[in-house]
Amino acid sequence: MTEFFHMGGYAAFVWPSFGITAAIMIAIVIDSWRGFVRERDTLDKLQSQRTKRKPS
Amino acid sequence: MTRKRRRLYLVLFGMALLGVATALMLNAFSDNLVFFHSPTDVAAKSFEQDRRFRLGGLVEEDSVIKADDGIGTSFRITDNDNAIKVVFNGSLPDLFREGQGVVAEGKLDANGVFQASEVLAKHDENYMPPEVADALKKSGNWKGE
Amino acid sequence: MVSLHKFANPARFVRMSSALLPWMVGMSAVLITVGLYLGLFVAPPDYQQGESMRIIFVHVPSAWMSMFIYSGMAIASATGLIWKHPVADLLAKASAPVGAGFTFATLASGSLWGQPMWGTWWVWDARLTSYLILFFLYIGYMALWEAFDDPQRAGKAAAILALVGAVNVPIIKFSVDWWNTLHQPASVMKMDGPAIDSSMLVPLLIMALGFTAFYGAVVIVRTQREIMARKVRTLRMAQVQA
């Protein structure tokens, strides 16, 4: 197992490559989902305001 | 429909113009876009001394000599037509090997020896496991150097 | 009534893409897991590069994605400019940060491969320089969207930049053939078949498919967000007018 993590002496290059790529992809997922939820909540609020105002 | 048509032609025309302009520009700059010169280039263009440039080619087989101090290395860069002797004092990249691509940066001295200040290894497009490489070499199907 | 007609098309996009989303999420999770397993545990080390070759399993798929996403953005931008398709601009806008992320991953992982193998983190050869320009194009595209208050004008300006920048895509692809570069020529997408052993090619392709599905999933969520943002904008403007 240590041999696996050692990567034939290239651990300092292999793992950061995988790490940076993974970090970027995870960040994209989080940003996408947060933006989606924020926009959906704003839209819901605005639409409920409209339906409330209409009967009056 | 006609307005859409017009916009379509406008975009197509713009892209074509841009493509031609880029092609012309790249063609004009093509000498500056060259990352390295081959030994044949150097022989043909007669590079003056003290002009820094990059020399690229293959490390000639059986040409690598380690200096006694353990730091210096000398080898020959060849493109199979011409070869130039290179002297380098520094650590070589992991892919540096005889028969492999290499790019050295430096200048020619009075004796026509290339004094390199940096040596970079160039990788080829082949990827294979060690066993496959051995098998290819044994069967005589080896296409590399 | 005019706004209702405008939303008809985006509504269909939302419906169809929502049905597609779980498939994309599932596919990307499965393919990336399998690709990582094959790439890290099963694939052999390279005869020259040793274990450092494994970097290509993230470097090459990221590179393909950043080129693929940019090409898609250029096509979407042309569609938006010519046919005024209401979702095209938003699809391109939603793609840009994802493409920029993959471009950065490509540059970073390539640098981490170059240091031990070439002997340098970075060189200004035609391939690396044109790739850096791709990164700047993504940043410029995103900046243009922010630079205008009117989304219509912002979208138009950004679309033109995306189209102008599209000339860089073939330059990146063929830079290694047209000029002497330090970067190696293409191994997979070349005329006479891949110059890469199948034990390494298979994990590479699986990773690339996984990344594509990942992009698909993320861009669906991001485009739907942009569609909602535009609805919010129209509702707010209606409120102000009322």
XYZ file of C-alpha atoms in Angstrom:
443
model
C 0.000 0.000 0.000
C 2.825 2.410 0.838
C 4.293 1.432 -2.503
C 1.066 2.467 -4.186
C 1.097 5.894 -2.538
C 4.793 6.245 -3.337
C 4.013 6.116 -7.108
C 7.532 5.056 -8.007
C 8.929 8.276 -6.597
C 6.460 10.497 -8.456
C 3.982 10.837 -5.568
C 4.648 14.581 -5.298
C 3.489 15.024 -8.899
C 0.831 12.342 -9.375
C -1.283 13.025 -6.277
C -1.425 16.819 -6.611
C -2.560 16.389 -10.253
C -5.427 14.153 -9.193
C -6.093 16.352 -6.165
C -6.285 19.632 -8.080
C -8.561 18.113 -10.734
C -10.846 16.611 -8.072
C -10.921 19.865 -6.089
C -11.914 21.854 -9.162
C -14.670 19.398 -10.089
C -16.043 19.338 -6.545
C -15.972 23.146 -6.418
C -17.910 23.294 -9.712
C -20.562 20.919 -8.323
C -20.961 22.933 -5.112
C -21.117 26.259 -6.964
C -23.644 24.915 -9.482
C -25.933 23.466 -6.821
C -25.771 26.515 -4.536
C -26.544 28.865 -7.412
C -29.454 26.672 -8.470
C -30.986 26.592 -4.997
C -30.513 30.351 -4.476
C -32.185 31.194 -7.774
C -35.017 28.727 -7.181
C -35.769 30.222 -3.758
C -35.790 33.774 -5.144
C -38.114 32.743 -7.928
C -40.482 30.943 -5.524
C -40.624 34.026 -3.301
C -41.368 36.357 -6.188
C -44.032 34.078 -7.619
C -45.787 33.630 -4.271
C -45.790 37.424 -3.857
C -47.485 37.759 -7.204
C -50.195 35.211 -6.467
C -50.805 36.875 -3.086
C -51.221 40.267 -4.654
C -53.518 39.192 -7.468
C -56.757 38.523 -5.480
C -56.675 41.918 -3.748
C -36.302 34.748 -42.285
C -34.261 37.159 -44.398
C -32.860 38.863 -41.300
C -31.806 35.525 -39.890
C -30.254 34.667 -43.229
C -28.360 37.933 -43.197
C -27.071 37.353 -39.696
C -26.005 33.824 -40.685
C -24.008 35.131 -43.654
C -22.550 37.915 -41.515
C -21.284 35.424 -38.925
C -19.952 33.041 -41.587
C -18.232 35.904 -43.403
C -16.737 37.214 -40.175
C -15.423 33.778 -39.228
C -13.911 33.239 -42.685
C -12.206 36.636 -42.537
C -10.894 35.892 -39.072
C -9.609 32.505 -40.180
C -7.730 33.954 -43.131
C -6.274 36.756 -40.998
C -5.099 34.283 -38.379
C -3.578 31.955 -40.962
C -1.669 34.857 -42.539
C -0.442 36.062 -39.172
C 0.687 32.624 -38.036
C 2.441 32.119 -41.328
C 4.284 35.414 -40.922
C 5.335 34.563 -37.376
C 6.110 30.926 -38.067
C 9.842 31.389 -37.506
C 9.290 32.859 -34.075
C 6.858 30.129 -33.124
C 9.531 27.495 -33.562
C 10.498 26.285 -30.134
C 13.822 24.787 -31.192
C 16.171 24.473 -34.170
C 17.553 21.191 -35.474
C 21.277 20.586 -36.032
C 20.584 20.815 -39.783
C 18.981 24.259 -39.286
C 22.067 25.336 -37.389
C 24.390 24.044 -40.111
C 22.356 25.765 -42.835
C 21.682 29.093 -41.150
C 25.134 29.553 -39.583
C 24.131 30.749 -36.126
C 26.611 33.295 -34.842
C 28.387 32.803 -31.560
C 26.826 34.114 -28.363
C 23.332 34.062 -29.782
C 21.090 32.112 -27.433
C 18.778 29.597 -29.024
C 17.299 26.180 -28.435
C 18.741 23.135 -30.121
C 16.510 20.090 -30.489
C 16.896 16.562 -31.758
C 17.717 13.095 -30.543
C 20.466 12.228 -28.088
C 22.894 10.255 -30.237
C 23.435 6.648 -29.187
C 26.641 6.014 -27.188
C 27.450 9.740 -27.131
C 26.657 10.518 -23.477
C 29.768 11.006 -21.368
C 29.576 11.875 -17.691
C 32.427 14.112 -16.550
C 34.689 12.879 -13.762
C 33.319 15.465 -11.329
C 29.898 13.810 -11.610
C 28.120 17.060 -12.536
C 29.022 17.745 -16.145
C 27.611 15.778 -19.042
C 28.459 15.887 -22.701
C 26.479 14.318 -25.529
C 25.638 14.859 -29.158
C 22.270 16.043 -30.482
C 21.484 14.586 -33.873
C 18.696 14.740 -36.433
C 20.273 11.808 -38.307
C 21.801 14.223 -40.838
C 23.860 16.525 -38.693
C 25.003 16.326 -35.088
C 26.271 18.927 -32.634
C 28.221 18.313 -29.445
C 26.565 19.657 -26.307
C 28.127 20.318 -22.909
C 25.874 20.756 -19.885
C 26.539 21.215 -16.169
C 23.327 20.515 -14.333
C 20.768 17.877 -13.473
C 19.118 16.110 -16.388
C 15.364 15.444 -16.546
C 14.072 11.921 -15.891
C 13.241 11.279 -19.529
C 16.771 12.113 -20.722
C 18.041 9.007 -22.498
C 20.130 8.048 -25.481
C 17.958 7.837 -28.582
C 15.280 10.059 -27.006
C 14.220 13.578 -27.941
C 15.887 16.467 -26.170
C 15.839 20.273 -26.323
C 18.855 22.209 -25.032
C 19.009 25.968 -24.524
C 22.319 27.802 -24.759
C 24.814 29.086 -27.303
C 27.604 27.893 -29.563
C 31.165 28.528 -28.424
C 34.195 29.253 -30.623
C 34.778 25.536 -31.206
C 31.259 24.922 -32.418
C 30.318 23.172 -29.174
C 26.880 23.981 -27.814
C 27.181 25.250 -24.231
C 23.803 24.423 -22.730
C 22.387 26.193 -19.705
C 19.207 24.126 -19.656
C 18.341 20.684 -20.989
C 14.728 19.575 -21.413
C 13.607 16.112 -22.435
C 11.048 15.790 -25.202
C 8.609 12.940 -24.967
C 7.205 11.152 -28.014
C 3.583 10.158 -28.481
C 4.067 6.496 -27.567
C 2.710 5.104 -24.333
C 3.157 1.442 -23.489
C 3.899 -0.924 -20.607
C 7.556 -2.013 -20.180
C 6.740 -5.606 -21.209
C 5.267 -4.443 -24.510
C 8.321 -2.297 -25.214
C 10.602 -5.258 -24.505
C 8.546 -7.563 -26.715
C 8.607 -5.059 -29.577
C 12.365 -4.677 -29.303
C 12.844 -8.452 -29.277
C 10.614 -9.091 -32.278
C 12.286 -6.360 -34.287
C 9.091 -4.341 -34.644
C 10.475 -1.454 -32.615
C 9.727 1.789 -34.383
C 11.413 4.063 -31.862
C 15.072 4.896 -31.822
C -48.426 37.197 -23.514
C -45.183 37.954 -25.298
C -43.180 36.776 -22.298
C -45.206 33.560 -22.204
C -44.154 32.730 -25.722
C -40.554 33.484 -24.814
C -40.635 30.967 -21.979
C -42.116 28.189 -24.051
C -38.773 27.066 -25.385
C -36.812 27.285 -22.102
C -39.651 25.402 -20.410
C -39.141 22.531 -22.810
C -35.395 22.627 -22.156
C -36.009 22.453 -18.400
C -38.388 19.510 -18.795
C -36.106 17.491 -21.041
C -32.877 18.269 -19.233
C -34.407 17.436 -15.852
C -35.250 13.978 -17.145
C -31.686 13.589 -18.375
C -29.986 14.843 -15.201
C -30.132 11.672 -13.038
C -28.656 9.654 -15.921
C -25.788 12.078 -16.308
C -25.079 12.080 -12.569
C -25.166 8.279 -12.418
C -23.019 7.823 -15.513
C -20.361 10.278 -14.404
C -20.151 8.710 -10.930
C -19.836 5.170 -12.297
C -17.463 5.999 -15.173
C -15.118 8.164 -13.104
C -14.978 5.526 -10.336
C -14.200 2.758 -12.835
C -11.742 4.993 -14.706
C -9.883 5.898 -11.502
C -9.712 2.259 -10.461
C -8.371 1.125 -13.850
C -6.036 4.104 -14.150
C -4.523 3.901 -10.686
C -4.569 0.153 -9.923
C -4.831 -1.822 -13.158
C -2.992 0.155 -15.855
C 0.734 -0.617 -16.028
C 3.386 2.091 -15.648
C 4.853 3.459 -18.882
C 8.163 2.025 -20.118
C 9.712 5.506 -20.163
C 7.764 7.660 -17.750
C 7.068 5.068 -15.063
C 4.255 5.861 -12.654
C 4.195 9.557 -13.548
C 2.321 8.546 -16.701
C -0.827 8.173 -14.566
C -1.129 11.954 -14.622
C -2.417 11.652 -18.197
C -5.595 10.020 -16.847
C -6.663 13.413 -15.505
C -4.609 15.663 -17.797
C -5.844 14.402 -21.170
C -9.583 14.125 -20.306
C -9.445 17.641 -18.804
C -7.761 18.907 -21.961
C -10.351 17.265 -24.209
C -13.161 18.709 -22.104
C -11.830 22.250 -22.185
C -11.589 22.116 -25.992
C -14.957 20.351 -26.344
C -16.706 22.829 -24.044
C -15.200 25.813 -25.853
C -16.284 24.436 -29.242
C -19.775 23.908 -27.837
C -19.838 27.476 -26.522
C -18.822 28.806 -29.935
C -21.589 26.829 -31.656
C -24.145 27.913 -29.056
C -23.001 31.532 -29.423
C -23.429 31.393 -33.207
C -26.897 29.880 -32.735
C -27.753 32.652 -30.284
C -26.496 35.387 -32.577
C -28.106 34.126 -35.775
C -31.367 32.504 -34.718
C -31.826 34.282 -31.353
C -32.451 30.925 -29.720
C -33.380 31.836 -26.149
C -31.443 29.035 -24.413
C -28.278 29.078 -26.566
C -26.645 32.075 -24.882
C -27.510 30.748 -21.440
C -26.065 27.330 -22.273
C -22.807 28.988 -23.338
C -22.776 31.195 -20.245
C -23.407 28.168 -18.013
C -20.576 26.224 -19.679
C -17.840 28.833 -19.346
C -16.854 28.343 -15.662
C -16.807 24.564 -16.167
C -14.536 24.932 -19.197
C -12.305 27.382 -17.355
C -12.021 24.905 -14.481
C -11.016 22.069 -16.802
C -8.507 24.334 -18.561
C -6.925 25.201 -15.239
C -6.816 21.504 -14.292
C -5.128 20.763 -17.633
C -2.485 23.443 -17.119
C -1.833 22.415 -13.503
C -1.613 18.663 -14.137
C 0.481 19.244 -17.258
C 2.873 21.367 -15.259
C 3.132 18.654 -12.607
C 3.987 16.149 -15.350
C 6.423 18.485 -17.104
C 8.597 19.154 -14.075
C 9.864 15.572 -13.589
C 9.623 14.467 -17.250
C 10.693 17.481 -19.310
C 12.676 19.116 -16.546
C 10.550 22.276 -16.421
C 7.179 23.420 -15.068
C 6.468 25.607 -18.073
C 7.836 26.532 -21.495
C 6.510 29.048 -23.983
C 6.069 26.610 -26.848
C 3.136 26.862 -29.269
C 1.004 24.238 -27.499
C 1.360 25.552 -23.976
C 1.000 29.182 -25.034
C -2.142 28.557 -27.090
C -3.554 26.632 -24.133
C -2.919 29.547 -21.805
C -4.740 31.762 -24.328
C -7.705 29.366 -24.106
C -7.774 29.942 -20.356
C -7.751 33.725 -20.873
C -10.554 33.424 -23.441
C -12.710 31.666 -20.868
C -11.940 34.346 -18.275
C -12.603 37.121 -20.807
C -15.892 35.528 -21.824
C -17.076 35.355 -18.216
C -15.919 38.921 -17.575
C -17.890 40.230 -20.569
C -21.104 38.749 -19.206
C -20.516 40.721 -16.002
C -19.469 43.917 -17.780
C -22.929 44.861 -19.098
C -26.078 45.607 -17.123
C -28.289 44.585 -19.997
C -28.077 40.780 -20.383
C -29.057 41.064 -24.046
C -26.041 43.210 -24.857
C -23.765 41.220 -22.542
C -24.787 38.013 -24.287
C -24.091 39.492 -27.697
C -20.655 40.804 -26.761
C -19.704 37.525 -25.072
C -20.946 35.520 -28.057
C -18.767 37.531 -30.424
C -15.735 36.946 -28.204
C -16.515 33.217 -28.087
C -16.652 33.105 -31.902
C -13.467 35.122 -32.378
C -11.669 32.918 -29.863
C -12.788 29.794 -31.703
C -9.841 30.160 -34.115
C -7.657 29.169 -31.183
C -9.184 25.675 -31.005
C -7.655 24.313 -34.248
C -4.438 26.155 -33.400
C -4.220 24.247 -30.108
C -5.023 20.945 -31.784
C -2.506 21.263 -34.616
C 0.190 23.330 -32.845
C 2.155 20.158 -32.166
C 2.140 19.262 -35.881
C 2.671 22.717 -37.386
C 5.590 23.811 -35.232
C 8.439 22.342 -33.244
C 7.075 22.153 -29.738
C 8.305 20.616 -26.530
C 4.868 19.112 -26.068
C 4.504 15.691 -27.680
C 2.210 15.170 -30.695
C -1.243 13.595 -30.374
C -1.293 9.988 -29.142
C -4.962 9.095 -29.394
C -6.581 11.297 -32.044
C -4.172 10.738 -34.907
C -4.610 9.484 -38.452
C -2.989 6.059 -38.173
C -4.610 5.025 -34.893
C -3.644 5.579 -31.272
C 0.016 5.251 -30.264
C -0.976 4.261 -26.780
C -1.303 0.743 -25.432
C -4.905 -0.416 -24.896
C -4.194 -1.080 -21.189
C -3.745 2.701 -20.877
C -6.145 3.809 -23.607
C -9.198 2.115 -22.060
C -8.976 3.864 -18.657
C -8.233 7.120 -20.475
C -11.368 6.853 -22.620
C -13.513 5.802 -19.644
C -12.289 8.834 -17.692
C -13.012 11.061 -20.690
C -16.574 9.707 -20.954
C -17.009 10.202 -17.215
C -15.830 13.812 -17.491
C -18.244 14.363 -20.392
C -21.159 13.048 -18.323
C -19.985 15.248 -15.439
C -20.089 18.273 -17.723
C -23.530 17.235 -18.945
C -24.904 17.030 -15.405
C -23.332 20.284 -14.253
C -24.313 22.264 -17.337
C -27.959 21.161 -16.988
C -28.082 22.500 -13.431
C -26.275 25.698 -14.389
C -28.426 26.393 -17.469
C -31.613 25.861 -15.480
C -30.270 28.320 -12.946
C -29.682 30.889 -15.711
C -33.217 30.344 -17.027
C -34.616 30.975 -13.531
C -32.393 34.043 -13.158
C -33.869 35.474 -16.322
C -37.395 34.778 -15.076
C -36.540 36.537 -11.813
C -35.349 39.523 -13.808
C -38.535 39.753 -15.872
C -40.702 39.395 -12.760
C -38.774 42.158 -10.964
C -39.096 44.456 -13.974
C -42.834 43.751 -14.076
C -43.029 44.607 -10.378
C -41.276 47.925 -10.927
C -43.597 48.791 -13.771
C -46.724 47.793 -11.866
